[in-house]
Coordinates of C-alpha atoms and ligand atoms in Angstrom, one line a residue:
X161 CA 93.3 -3.5 31.0
X162 CA 96.1 -2.2 29.3
X163 CA 94.7 0.8 30.5
X164 CA 94.5 -0.4 33.9
X165 CA 98.3 -1.8 33.5
X166 CA 99.3 1.5 32.0
X167 CA 98.6 3.5 35.0
X168 CA 99.7 1.2 37.0
X169 CA 102.9 1.4 35.4
X170 CA 102.6 5.5 35.2
X171 CA 102.4 5.1 39.9
X172 CA 105.0 2.8 39.4
X173 CA 107.3 5.2 37.2
X174 CA 106.4 8.4 39.8
X175 CA 107.3 6.1 43.1
X176 CA 110.8 5.1 41.8
X177 CA 111.4 8.4 40.7
X178 CA 110.5 10.0 43.8
X179 CA 112.5 8.0 45.6
X180 CA 115.2 7.6 43.4
X181 CA 115.3 12.2 43.6
X182 CA 114.6 11.3 47.6
X183 CA 117.8 9.5 47.7
X184 CA 119.4 12.5 45.7
X185 CA 118.6 15.4 48.0
X186 CA 118.8 13.6 51.4
X187 CA 122.9 12.4 52.1
X188 CA 123.5 9.5 54.7
X189 CA 123.6 11.5 58.8
X190 CA 126.7 11.5 60.3
X191 CA 129.3 10.0 57.8
X192 CA 132.6 9.3 58.5
X193 CA 134.6 12.4 57.0
X194 CA 138.4 11.4 56.1
X195 CA 141.3 14.7 55.3
X196 CA 144.1 14.1 53.4
X197 CA 146.7 16.6 53.5
X198 CA 149.7 16.9 51.3
X199 CA 152.6 19.4 52.6
X200 CA 154.2 22.0 50.7
X201 CA 152.1 19.3 47.2
X202 CA 151.6 22.3 44.6
X203 CA 149.1 21.7 41.7
X204 CA 151.1 20.8 38.7
X205 CA 152.8 18.1 40.1
X206 CA 149.1 15.7 40.3
X207 CA 148.2 14.3 37.3
X208 CA 144.8 15.0 37.2
X209 CA 145.8 18.7 37.9
X210 CA 148.0 18.0 33.9
X211 CA 151.0 16.7 35.0
X212 CA 151.6 14.3 32.8
X213 CA 155.0 12.8 33.6
X214 CA 154.3 12.0 37.6
X215 CA 152.3 9.2 37.8
X216 CA 149.3 9.6 40.2
X217 CA 147.1 7.7 39.9
X218 CA 145.1 7.0 43.8
X219 CA 144.6 11.3 44.0
X220 CA 143.5 11.1 40.0
X221 CA 140.7 8.4 41.3
X222 CA 139.0 10.5 43.5
X223 CA 139.1 13.2 40.7
X224 CA 137.5 10.8 38.5
X225 CA 135.2 9.3 41.1
X226 CA 134.7 12.4 42.8
X227 CA 134.4 16.3 42.2
X228 CA 137.5 18.3 41.6
X229 CA 138.1 21.6 42.7
X230 CA 140.7 23.8 39.8
X231 CA 140.0 26.9 41.8
X232 CA 140.4 25.3 45.5
X233 CA 142.5 28.7 47.9
X234 CA 144.9 28.0 51.1
X235 CA 144.6 31.1 53.7
X236 CA 148.1 32.1 53.4
X237 CA 151.0 30.6 51.9
X238 CA 152.9 29.1 54.5
X239 CA 151.8 25.9 57.3
X240 CA 151.6 27.5 60.8
X241 CA 148.8 29.7 59.4
X242 CA 147.2 28.2 56.5
X243 CA 146.4 24.7 59.1
X244 CA 145.4 26.8 61.4
X245 CA 142.7 28.6 59.0
X246 CA 141.2 25.1 57.7
X247 CA 141.0 23.9 61.4
X248 CA 139.4 27.1 62.4
X249 CA 137.3 28.2 59.1
X250 CA 138.6 32.0 59.9
X251 CA 141.6 33.1 58.4
X252 CA 144.7 32.9 60.7
X253 CA 144.5 37.0 61.5
X254 CA 141.6 36.1 63.7
X255 CA 143.3 33.5 65.7
X256 CA 146.9 36.0 66.1
X257 CA 148.3 33.3 63.7
X258 CA 149.0 35.4 61.0
X259 CA 152.6 37.1 61.5
X260 CA 153.8 40.3 62.1
X261 CA 157.4 39.5 61.9
X262 CA 159.7 37.3 59.5
X263 CA 159.0 34.6 61.4
X264 CA 155.9 32.9 59.6
X265 CA 155.2 29.3 60.9
X266 CA 156.0 28.3 64.5
X267 CA 159.6 27.1 64.2
X268 CA 160.3 25.4 67.4
X269 CA 158.4 22.4 69.2
X270 CA 159.0 24.4 72.1
X271 CA 157.3 27.6 70.8
X272 CA 154.7 28.7 73.6
X273 CA 153.2 29.7 70.6
X274 CA 150.3 28.1 68.8
X275 CA 146.6 27.5 68.1
X276 CA 145.0 29.5 70.9
X277 CA 142.6 26.8 73.1
X278 CA 139.7 29.0 73.0
X279 CA 139.4 28.6 69.2
X280 CA 137.5 26.0 67.7
X281 CA 137.8 23.5 65.9
X282 CA 135.6 21.1 63.6
X283 CA 137.7 18.2 65.4
X284 CA 136.0 19.9 68.7
X285 CA 132.4 20.4 67.5
X286 CA 132.7 16.5 65.9
X287 CA 134.2 15.4 69.0
X288 CA 130.9 16.4 71.2
X289 CA 128.4 14.7 68.1
X290 CA 130.0 11.4 69.1
X291 CA 132.3 11.1 66.6
X292 CA 135.6 9.0 66.9
X293 CA 138.3 11.4 66.2
X294 CA 142.0 11.2 64.8
X295 CA 145.0 12.8 63.9
X296 CA 148.0 11.3 61.7
X297 CA 150.6 13.6 61.2
X298 CA 151.9 17.1 61.1
X299 CA 150.3 19.8 63.0
X300 CA 152.6 22.4 63.6
X301 CA 149.7 25.0 65.3
X302 CA 152.2 24.6 68.7
X303 CA 152.3 22.2 72.0
X304 CA 152.1 24.1 75.4
X305 CA 151.7 27.9 76.2
X306 CA 154.1 27.4 79.9
X307 CA 155.2 24.2 81.0
X308 CA 155.8 20.5 79.7
X309 CA 152.4 19.0 79.5
X310 CA 150.1 21.9 79.5
X311 CA 149.8 21.1 75.4
X312 CA 147.0 23.7 75.5
X313 CA 147.6 23.7 71.8
X314 CA 148.2 20.1 71.6
X315 CA 145.6 17.9 69.1
X316 CA 144.1 16.5 72.1
X317 CA 143.4 20.3 73.2
X318 CA 142.0 20.3 69.9
X319 CA 138.9 18.0 69.6
X320 CA 141.6 14.6 68.7
X321 CA 141.2 11.7 70.4
X322 CA 144.3 10.5 69.0
X323 CA 146.8 12.1 67.8
X324 CA 150.1 10.0 65.9
X325 CA 153.0 11.9 64.4
X326 CA 155.0 14.9 64.1
X327 CA 153.9 18.6 67.1
X328 CA 156.6 20.3 64.6
X329 CA 156.9 19.4 60.4
X330 CA 159.5 18.4 59.0
X331 CA 162.5 20.6 58.8
X332 CA 165.6 20.1 56.6
X333 CA 167.8 19.4 59.0
X334 CA 165.8 16.4 59.9
X335 CA 167.3 15.1 57.1
X336 CA 170.9 12.5 57.3
X337 CA 173.2 14.8 56.4
X338 CA 171.9 17.9 58.6
X339 CA 171.9 15.7 61.7
X340 CA 176.3 14.7 60.7
X341 CA 176.6 18.4 60.9
X342 CA 175.1 18.8 64.2
X343 CA 176.6 15.9 65.9
X344 CA 180.1 17.0 64.2
X345 CA 179.2 20.4 65.4
X346 CA 178.2 18.3 69.5
X347 CA 181.0 16.8 69.6
X348 CA 183.2 20.3 69.2
X349 CA 180.7 21.5 71.4
X350 CA 181.2 19.0 74.0
X351 CA 185.2 19.6 73.6
X352 CA 184.8 22.6 74.6
X353 CA 182.2 22.3 77.4
X354 CA 184.4 20.4 78.8
X355 CA 188.0 21.8 78.2
X356 CA 186.5 24.8 79.9
X357 CA 185.2 23.3 82.9
X358 CA 188.7 21.9 83.4
X359 CA 189.8 25.6 83.5
X360 CA 187.7 26.5 86.1
X361 CA 188.1 23.5 88.2
X362 CA 192.2 24.7 88.1
X363 CA 191.7 27.9 88.4
X364 CA 189.5 27.4 91.7
X365 CA 191.7 24.9 93.4
X366 CA 194.7 26.8 92.1
X367 CA 192.5 30.3 94.3
X368 CA 192.3 27.7 97.1
X369 CA 195.7 27.0 98.0
X370 CA 196.8 30.4 97.7
X371 CA 198.6 29.9 94.1
X372 CA 196.4 32.6 92.2
X373 CA 196.4 35.0 93.2
X374 CA 192.7 36.3 91.1
X375 CA 189.4 37.5 92.7
X376 CA 186.5 35.2 93.4
X377 CA 184.4 38.2 91.3
X378 CA 186.1 37.0 88.6
X379 CA 185.7 33.0 88.8
X380 CA 182.3 33.5 89.4
X381 CA 181.8 35.3 86.6
X382 CA 184.1 33.0 84.7
X383 CA 181.4 30.0 86.0
X384 CA 178.9 31.0 84.9
X385 CA 180.0 31.6 81.4
X386 CA 180.7 28.6 81.0
X387 CA 177.7 27.8 82.3
X388 CA 176.3 29.9 79.6
X389 CA 178.2 28.6 77.3
X390 CA 177.5 25.3 78.4
X391 CA 173.7 25.6 77.9
X392 CA 173.5 27.9 74.7
X393 CA 174.1 24.9 72.4
X394 CA 170.5 23.5 73.7
X395 CA 169.0 26.7 71.8
X396 CA 170.9 27.3 69.1
X397 CA 169.6 26.3 65.8
X398 CA 172.5 23.2 66.0
X399 CA 169.8 21.2 68.1
X400 CA 166.9 21.7 66.0
X401 CA 166.8 18.2 65.6
X402 CA 167.1 17.4 68.8
X403 CA 164.4 18.9 69.7
X404 CA 162.0 19.9 66.4
X405 CA 162.2 16.3 64.9
X406 CA 160.2 14.5 67.3
X407 CA 157.7 11.9 67.3
X408 CA 154.4 12.1 69.8
X409 CA 151.7 9.5 70.4
X410 CA 148.9 11.4 72.0
X411 CA 151.0 13.5 75.6
X412 CA 153.7 11.1 75.1
X413 CA 157.4 12.2 72.8
X414 CA 157.6 8.2 71.6
X415 CA 160.3 8.9 69.3
X416 CA 163.2 11.4 69.2
X417 CA 165.3 11.9 67.0
X418 CA 163.4 10.5 64.8
X419 CA 164.5 8.2 61.7
X420 CA 164.0 9.3 58.9
X421 CA 163.5 6.0 57.0
X422 CA 161.0 4.3 58.6
X423 CA 158.6 7.9 59.7
X424 CA 156.9 6.7 56.7
X425 CA 155.5 3.6 57.2
X426 CA 155.1 4.3 61.0
X427 CA 152.6 6.8 59.8
X428 CA 151.1 4.9 57.4
X429 CA 150.4 1.8 60.1
X430 CA 149.4 4.0 62.6
X431 CA 146.6 5.4 60.1
X432 CA 145.5 2.6 59.2
X433 CA 144.9 1.2 62.6
X434 CA 142.9 4.3 63.1
X435 CA 140.2 3.5 61.0
X436 CA 140.3 0.4 61.1
X437 CA 139.9 0.4 65.2
X438 CA 136.9 2.7 64.2
X439 CA 135.7 1.3 61.6
X440 CA 132.2 0.4 63.5
X441 CA 131.9 4.7 64.7
X442 CA 131.4 7.5 62.7
X443 CA 134.8 8.9 62.3
X444 CA 137.3 11.9 60.9
X445 CA 140.0 10.8 60.6
X446 CA 142.3 13.7 59.9
X447 CA 146.3 12.3 57.5
X448 CA 148.7 15.4 57.5
X449 CA 150.3 13.8 55.0
X450 CA 154.8 15.1 55.8
X451 CA 155.0 14.6 52.1
X452 CA 156.5 16.7 50.7
X453 CA 158.1 18.9 52.4
X454 CA 162.2 19.2 52.3
X455 CA 164.0 16.3 53.4
X456 CA 161.5 14.7 51.3
X457 CA 162.5 10.7 53.2
X458 CA 161.8 8.5 50.4
X459 CA 160.9 4.9 51.5
X460 CA 163.2 2.2 49.3
X461 CA 160.3 0.9 47.3
X462 CA 159.6 4.7 45.5
X463 CA 163.7 6.2 45.5
X464 CA 164.7 6.4 42.1
X465 CA 161.7 5.6 40.5
X466 CA 160.4 8.7 39.3
X467 CA 161.0 10.8 36.3
X468 CA 161.4 13.6 38.2
X469 CA 164.2 12.7 40.8
X470 CA 163.9 12.9 44.7
X471 CA 160.7 15.1 44.6
X472 CA 158.7 13.1 41.9
X473 CA 159.7 10.0 44.1
X474 CA 158.1 11.7 47.1
X475 CA 154.7 12.9 45.4
X476 CA 154.6 9.5 44.3
X477 CA 154.6 7.4 47.4
X478 CA 152.3 10.0 48.6
X479 CA 150.4 8.7 46.2
X480 CA 150.5 5.1 47.1
X481 CA 149.7 5.9 51.0
X482 CA 146.6 7.6 50.0
X483 CA 146.1 4.3 48.0
X484 CA 146.4 2.3 51.0
X485 CA 144.1 4.4 52.4
X486 CA 141.3 4.0 49.7
X487 CA 142.0 0.2 49.8
X488 CA 141.1 0.3 53.8
X489 CA 137.6 2.0 52.7
X490 CA 136.4 0.0 49.8
X491 CA 138.1 -3.3 51.5
X492 CA 135.6 -3.0 55.1
X493 CA 132.8 -0.8 52.6
X494 CA 132.9 2.3 54.7
X495 CA 132.9 3.9 51.0
X496 CA 129.6 4.6 50.2
X497 CA 129.7 5.8 54.2
X498 CA 132.9 8.3 54.5
X499 CA 133.6 11.1 52.4
X500 CA 137.0 11.7 51.7
X501 CA 138.9 15.3 50.8
X502 CA 142.1 15.6 49.1
X503 CA 144.2 18.7 49.8
X504 CA 147.9 20.8 50.0
X505 CA 148.1 23.1 53.3
X506 CA 149.2 25.9 49.8
X507 CA 151.3 25.6 46.7
X508 CA 154.6 23.9 45.6
X509 CA 158.3 25.6 47.8
X510 CA 159.8 25.9 44.1
X511 CA 162.8 27.8 45.7
X512 CA 163.8 24.4 47.8
X513 CA 167.2 22.9 47.7
X514 CA 169.5 21.4 49.5
X515 CA 173.7 21.2 47.7
X516 CA 171.8 22.5 43.9
X517 CA 169.2 20.0 43.6
X518 CA 166.2 21.4 43.7
X519 CA 163.5 19.6 46.9
X520 CA 160.6 22.0 45.5
X521 CA 157.5 20.9 43.4
X522 CA 155.9 22.4 40.1
X523 CA 153.0 24.9 40.3
X524 CA 151.8 25.0 36.8
X525 CA 150.5 27.4 35.2
X526 CA 150.9 29.6 38.3
X527 CA 152.6 31.9 38.6
X528 CA 155.2 31.7 42.3
X529 CA 155.0 29.4 45.3
X530 CA 155.2 29.2 48.7
X531 CA 155.9 31.9 51.0
X532 CA 155.3 34.2 48.1
X533 CA 151.9 36.5 49.3
X534 CA 149.0 36.6 47.2
X535 CA 150.2 35.2 44.3
X536 CA 148.7 32.4 42.8
X537 CA 150.5 29.4 43.1
X538 CA 151.1 29.8 46.3
X539 CA 147.6 29.5 47.1
X540 CA 145.8 27.7 44.8
X541 CA 146.0 24.1 45.5
X542 CA 144.3 20.5 44.3
X543 CA 141.5 19.7 46.2
X544 CA 138.8 17.0 45.2
X545 CA 136.4 15.5 47.5
X546 CA 135.3 12.1 46.8
X547 CA 131.7 10.4 48.2
X548 CA 130.7 7.8 46.1
X549 CA 126.6 7.9 45.1
X550 CA 126.7 11.5 47.1
X551 CA 128.8 13.2 44.8
X552 CA 128.6 12.8 41.7
X553 CA 131.5 11.7 39.3
X554 CA 133.6 13.1 37.8
X555 CA 132.5 16.8 38.2
X556 CA 135.4 20.0 37.3
X557 CA 134.2 23.2 39.5
X558 CA 135.6 26.2 38.6
X559 CA 134.3 28.6 41.2
X560 CA 136.3 30.3 43.7
X561 CA 136.9 27.7 47.1
X562 CA 138.7 27.9 50.3
X563 CA 140.5 25.1 52.7
X564 CA 138.7 27.3 55.2
X565 CA 134.9 26.4 53.6
X566 CA 135.7 22.4 54.3
X567 CA 134.8 23.9 58.3
X568 CA 131.8 24.5 58.4
X569 CA 130.9 21.5 55.5
X570 CA 132.0 18.8 58.2
X571 CA 130.3 20.4 60.9
X572 CA 127.1 20.2 59.2
X573 CA 127.6 17.2 57.2
X574 CA 128.2 15.6 61.3
X575 CA 125.4 16.9 63.0
X576 CA 126.7 20.0 64.6
X577 CA 126.6 24.2 64.2
X578 CA 128.9 26.4 63.5
X579 CA 130.4 29.0 66.6
X580 CA 127.9 32.2 66.6
X581 CA 129.4 33.5 68.9
X582 CA 132.9 34.6 66.5
X583 CA 132.7 35.1 62.2
X584 CA 133.5 32.0 60.7
X585 CA 134.2 33.0 57.0
X586 CA 134.4 29.0 55.5
X587 CA 131.1 28.2 53.6
X588 CA 129.4 25.1 53.6
X589 CA 130.3 23.7 50.2
X590 CA 127.6 20.5 49.6
X591 CA 125.3 22.3 47.6
X592 CA 128.4 23.0 45.4
X593 CA 129.6 19.5 45.3
X594 CA 126.2 18.4 44.5
X595 CA 125.1 20.7 41.8
X596 CA 122.0 22.3 43.9
X597 CA 123.2 25.8 43.4
X598 CA 125.8 27.5 40.5
X599 CA 128.2 29.5 42.5
X600 CA 130.4 29.6 45.6
X601 CA 129.7 31.9 48.7
X602 CA 132.7 33.1 47.7
X603 CA 132.3 37.2 46.6
X604 CA 135.3 37.8 47.8
X605 CA 138.9 36.0 49.3
X606 CA 141.7 37.9 51.3
X607 CA 144.6 36.7 50.6
X608 CA 147.6 37.6 53.7
X609 CA 151.4 37.2 53.5
X610 CA 152.0 37.2 57.5
X611 CA 148.8 40.1 58.5
X612 CA 149.0 42.1 56.3
X613 CA 146.9 41.8 53.2
X614 CA 148.8 41.6 49.8
X615 CA 146.0 40.9 47.7
X616 CA 141.9 40.7 47.5
X617 CA 139.7 38.7 44.8
X618 CA 136.4 38.5 43.9
X619 CA 134.8 37.2 41.7
X620 CA 132.2 39.4 39.8
X621 CA 129.2 36.8 39.8
X622 CA 127.0 38.9 37.4
X623 CA 129.3 38.7 34.2
X624 CA 131.6 35.8 35.5
X625 CA 135.2 37.4 36.4
X626 CA 137.3 37.2 38.4
X627 CA 139.3 40.4 39.5
X628 CA 142.9 40.1 41.5
X629 CA 144.2 43.6 43.8
X630 CA 147.5 43.3 44.8
X631 CA 148.7 45.7 46.9
X632 CA 151.9 44.4 47.8
X633 CA 154.0 41.7 46.4
X634 CA 157.5 40.6 47.9
X635 CA 160.5 41.6 45.5
X636 CA 161.8 39.2 43.4
X637 CA 165.5 39.0 42.4
X638 CA 166.2 40.7 38.8
X639 CA 164.3 38.0 36.3
X640 CA 163.3 34.9 38.9
X641 CA 160.9 34.4 40.7
X642 CA 162.5 34.2 44.2
X643 CA 163.6 36.7 47.0
X644 CA 167.3 35.1 47.3
X645 CA 169.6 32.8 45.8
X646 CA 169.4 30.5 48.9
X647 CA 166.2 28.9 49.6
X648 CA 165.0 30.7 52.3
X649 CA 161.6 32.1 51.9
X650 CA 160.3 35.3 50.8
X651 CA 159.5 37.9 53.4
X652 CA 155.8 39.5 54.0
X653 CA 157.1 42.4 55.7
X654 CA 160.5 45.1 54.8
X655 CA 161.2 44.7 51.6
X656 CA 157.8 44.2 49.2
X657 CA 156.8 46.3 46.6
X658 CA 154.5 48.2 46.9
X659 CA 151.8 48.8 44.4
X660 CA 148.9 51.9 44.1
X661 CA 147.1 51.7 42.0
X662 CA 147.0 47.8 42.7
X663 CA 148.1 45.4 39.7
X664 CA 144.4 44.1 39.1
X665 CA 144.4 40.4 37.7
X666 CA 141.2 39.3 35.5
X667 CA 142.2 35.5 36.2
X668 CA 139.4 33.8 33.9
X669 CA 141.7 35.9 30.8
X670 CA 144.9 35.5 32.5
X671 CA 145.4 32.9 35.2
X672 CA 149.3 33.5 35.4
X673 CA 149.5 37.1 35.6
X674 CA 151.1 38.3 33.1
X675 CA 149.4 40.8 32.4
X676 CA 148.6 43.7 34.9
X677 CA 145.5 45.7 33.3
X678 CA 145.7 49.6 33.5
X679 CA 142.7 51.9 33.3
X680 CA 143.8 52.2 29.5
X681 CA 144.0 48.5 28.6
X682 CA 140.9 47.8 30.9
X683 CA 137.5 50.8 31.3
X684 CA 135.9 49.1 34.3
X685 CA 139.9 49.4 36.4
X686 CA 139.1 51.9 38.7
X687 CA 135.6 50.4 39.0
X688 CA 137.1 46.9 40.0
X689 CA 139.5 48.5 41.9
X690 CA 137.2 50.7 44.1
X691 CA 135.0 47.6 44.5
X692 CA 137.4 45.4 45.4
X693 CA 138.9 47.9 48.3
X694 CA 135.6 48.5 49.6
X695 CA 135.4 44.8 50.7
X696 CA 138.9 44.7 52.1
X697 CA 137.5 47.8 54.6
X698 CA 134.4 46.4 55.3
X699 CA 136.2 43.1 56.3
X700 CA 139.0 45.0 58.2
X701 CA 135.9 46.5 60.2
X702 CA 135.5 42.6 60.9
X703 CA 138.9 42.1 62.7
X704 CA 139.4 42.3 66.2
X705 CA 143.1 42.7 68.5
X706 CA 143.9 38.7 69.9
X707 CA 147.6 37.8 71.2
X708 CA 149.9 37.6 68.6
X709 CA 150.8 33.7 68.1
X710 CA 153.8 34.1 66.1
X711 CA 156.2 36.7 67.2
X712 CA 158.7 37.5 69.6
X713 CA 159.3 35.2 72.7
X714 CA 156.0 33.2 71.4
X715 CA 158.5 32.2 68.6
X716 CA 161.3 31.1 70.2
X717 CA 162.8 28.6 72.3
X718 CA 162.1 27.6 75.5
X719 CA 163.1 25.0 77.8
X720 CA 160.0 24.6 79.5
X721 CA 157.3 23.8 77.7
X722 CA 160.1 21.1 75.5
X723 CA 158.8 18.0 74.8
X724 CA 161.2 15.3 75.7
X725 CA 161.9 11.4 76.2
X726 CA 163.2 10.7 79.2
X727 CA 166.2 13.1 81.4
X728 CA 166.0 16.5 79.9
X729 CA 167.7 18.0 78.4
X730 CA 169.2 14.3 77.7
X731 CA 166.3 13.7 76.1
X732 CA 166.3 10.3 73.9
X733 CA 163.7 7.6 73.0
X734 CA 162.9 5.4 69.5
X735 CA 159.9 4.0 68.5
X736 CA 160.1 0.5 68.4
X737 CA 160.9 -1.3 64.9
X738 CA 158.2 -2.4 62.5
X739 CA 158.1 -6.1 62.1
X740 CA 159.6 -6.9 58.8
X741 CA 155.7 -7.9 57.3
X742 CA 154.5 -4.9 58.1
X743 CA 157.0 -2.9 56.0
Ligands
NAG18 C1 155.2 17.5 36.4 O1 156.0 17.5 38.2 C2 157.1 17.7 37.9 C3 157.4 17.8 39.2 O2 157.1 18.7 39.9 C4 157.3 18.9 37.3 O3 158.9 19.0 37.3 C5 157.2 18.8 36.1 O4 157.3 19.9 35.0 C6 155.5 18.5 35.3 N1 154.9 18.4 34.3 C7 154.1 18.9 34.2 C8 153.9 18.4 32.4 O5 153.9 19.5 33.9
NAG19 C1 140.3 34.0 72.6 O1 140.7 34.6 73.8 C2 141.3 35.5 73.5 C3 142.0 36.2 74.2 O2 141.5 36.5 75.9 C4 140.8 36.6 73.0 O3 141.6 38.2 72.7 C5 139.6 36.4 71.7 O4 138.8 36.8 71.7 C6 139.1 34.8 72.0 N1 138.8 33.8 70.9 C7 137.7 34.0 71.0 C8 137.5 32.8 69.7 O5 136.8 33.8 71.8

């Protein structure tokens, strides 16, 4: 009897073991996917990455209950190319989204460049797999190619069913101080336009009644000049805000120019409402936060609350939004079926400032920041995956991973297949996150500045060493980590500092890239450099020439594709105000 009981106990235990093994191996199919991407947030700004003075309890919760990556890398240190890579799983140079000129990102909503329609985003694949797909927040990957409304680069043409947010990005010019300057300039422009028109009228009348013996040719010339002067305003930087600080809902511009003081609430309302509307279906929701980009519009609830000025207030507000999203997942009972990812598009913008106030963040122990080529501070970002019950809680992974890895990871979770007709640079992260493999799929990662490769990283798995070679670095001002005295960004071309042999660092020993190695200090110097060079040559062989999206006329203001509500060029509209209860 006793024996029998033991026996059945044994089998029971085997059964339980099998079942639990089963659940730990099997990933629920078609989970919801929530991707949260911050803008310009530094790895040193987040509590779970070591910041002790900024409060980010909701992001810290994701890390505590999920997997935190400590070597998570953006494909570029500025927005447009990094985001192109994130959405396509490919280095931005493959889609023409890596600039060959000074302008490293799209500068105008009305620029004709953008993410080419033949690139396949993960949203497009998941949409075909039956997912509801939504994007709320910043896009910054183009709108139209030729005419207003062709929307060839628009999110709705890239696999999103729903879009609400900024087609471009926050700019300093979107802020009220800049808009005051803009208004004053516009008044002046109108004044001169009217005066010149009056003069033109007088000249014409004088000619007609034969008082003024001016040839018609001269009058015509003058008329053309007056017209050009009038138009010049609309294509000048004075009008940045009017053309660029716009909200769109799907294909319609719905706020032009934006009233920044309520944008956060509009974005949050749209985010929660998208999840609410789609909770019955598998959904892919990309919350592309406007925080923490200058001019840091922050709601009254958070102003003056942090210990780090306006920037810190904005970070804490961003964390609150993350919390609101987690709340609704909790409330709707969706957490077991939802993968949440949090990251930043690149490192903090160290030089961001307005009138002596610093508006940029902190990249911790890493050198450099946004716009600084291959330096670690510009590309190493927070990266957290959270999926209770499927991903282990509190796990920390030091392996090199890329934002491009999100692509194959979510495509496969959604039951889709990554395209086979092109190179995909991302690697499925699920096995690494769950602990089924010890190493990341990246032996080499290449760090571009525009279309130039500034550095390359080699993860030598046998020894566990992470080598990084810089071929070019931005030329910093003497004794500083910045290229200019004002808040402009370092260039990728021109006065770069070239390194031959490359500047070599071993990141596991020197994560701050403080002490370059030399052949005398590092016996394997030449072997490592030549292995890295070989890999860069292999990589270059996989590149094919594609149309450039960020250079020349593709990245200038162009009246035809300009989104506009109302009558062009007098575009103007406001979102209906939020009911007070929602604020
Ligand atoms: C936390 O972040 C703020 C804002 O970027 C920064 O000034 C501060 O140095 C950081 N603190 C730590 C301990 O990293
Ligand atoms: C997209 O079209 C461009 C221009 O025709 C071409 O060069 C590029 O290879 C295409 N990309 C893909 C992924 O098919």
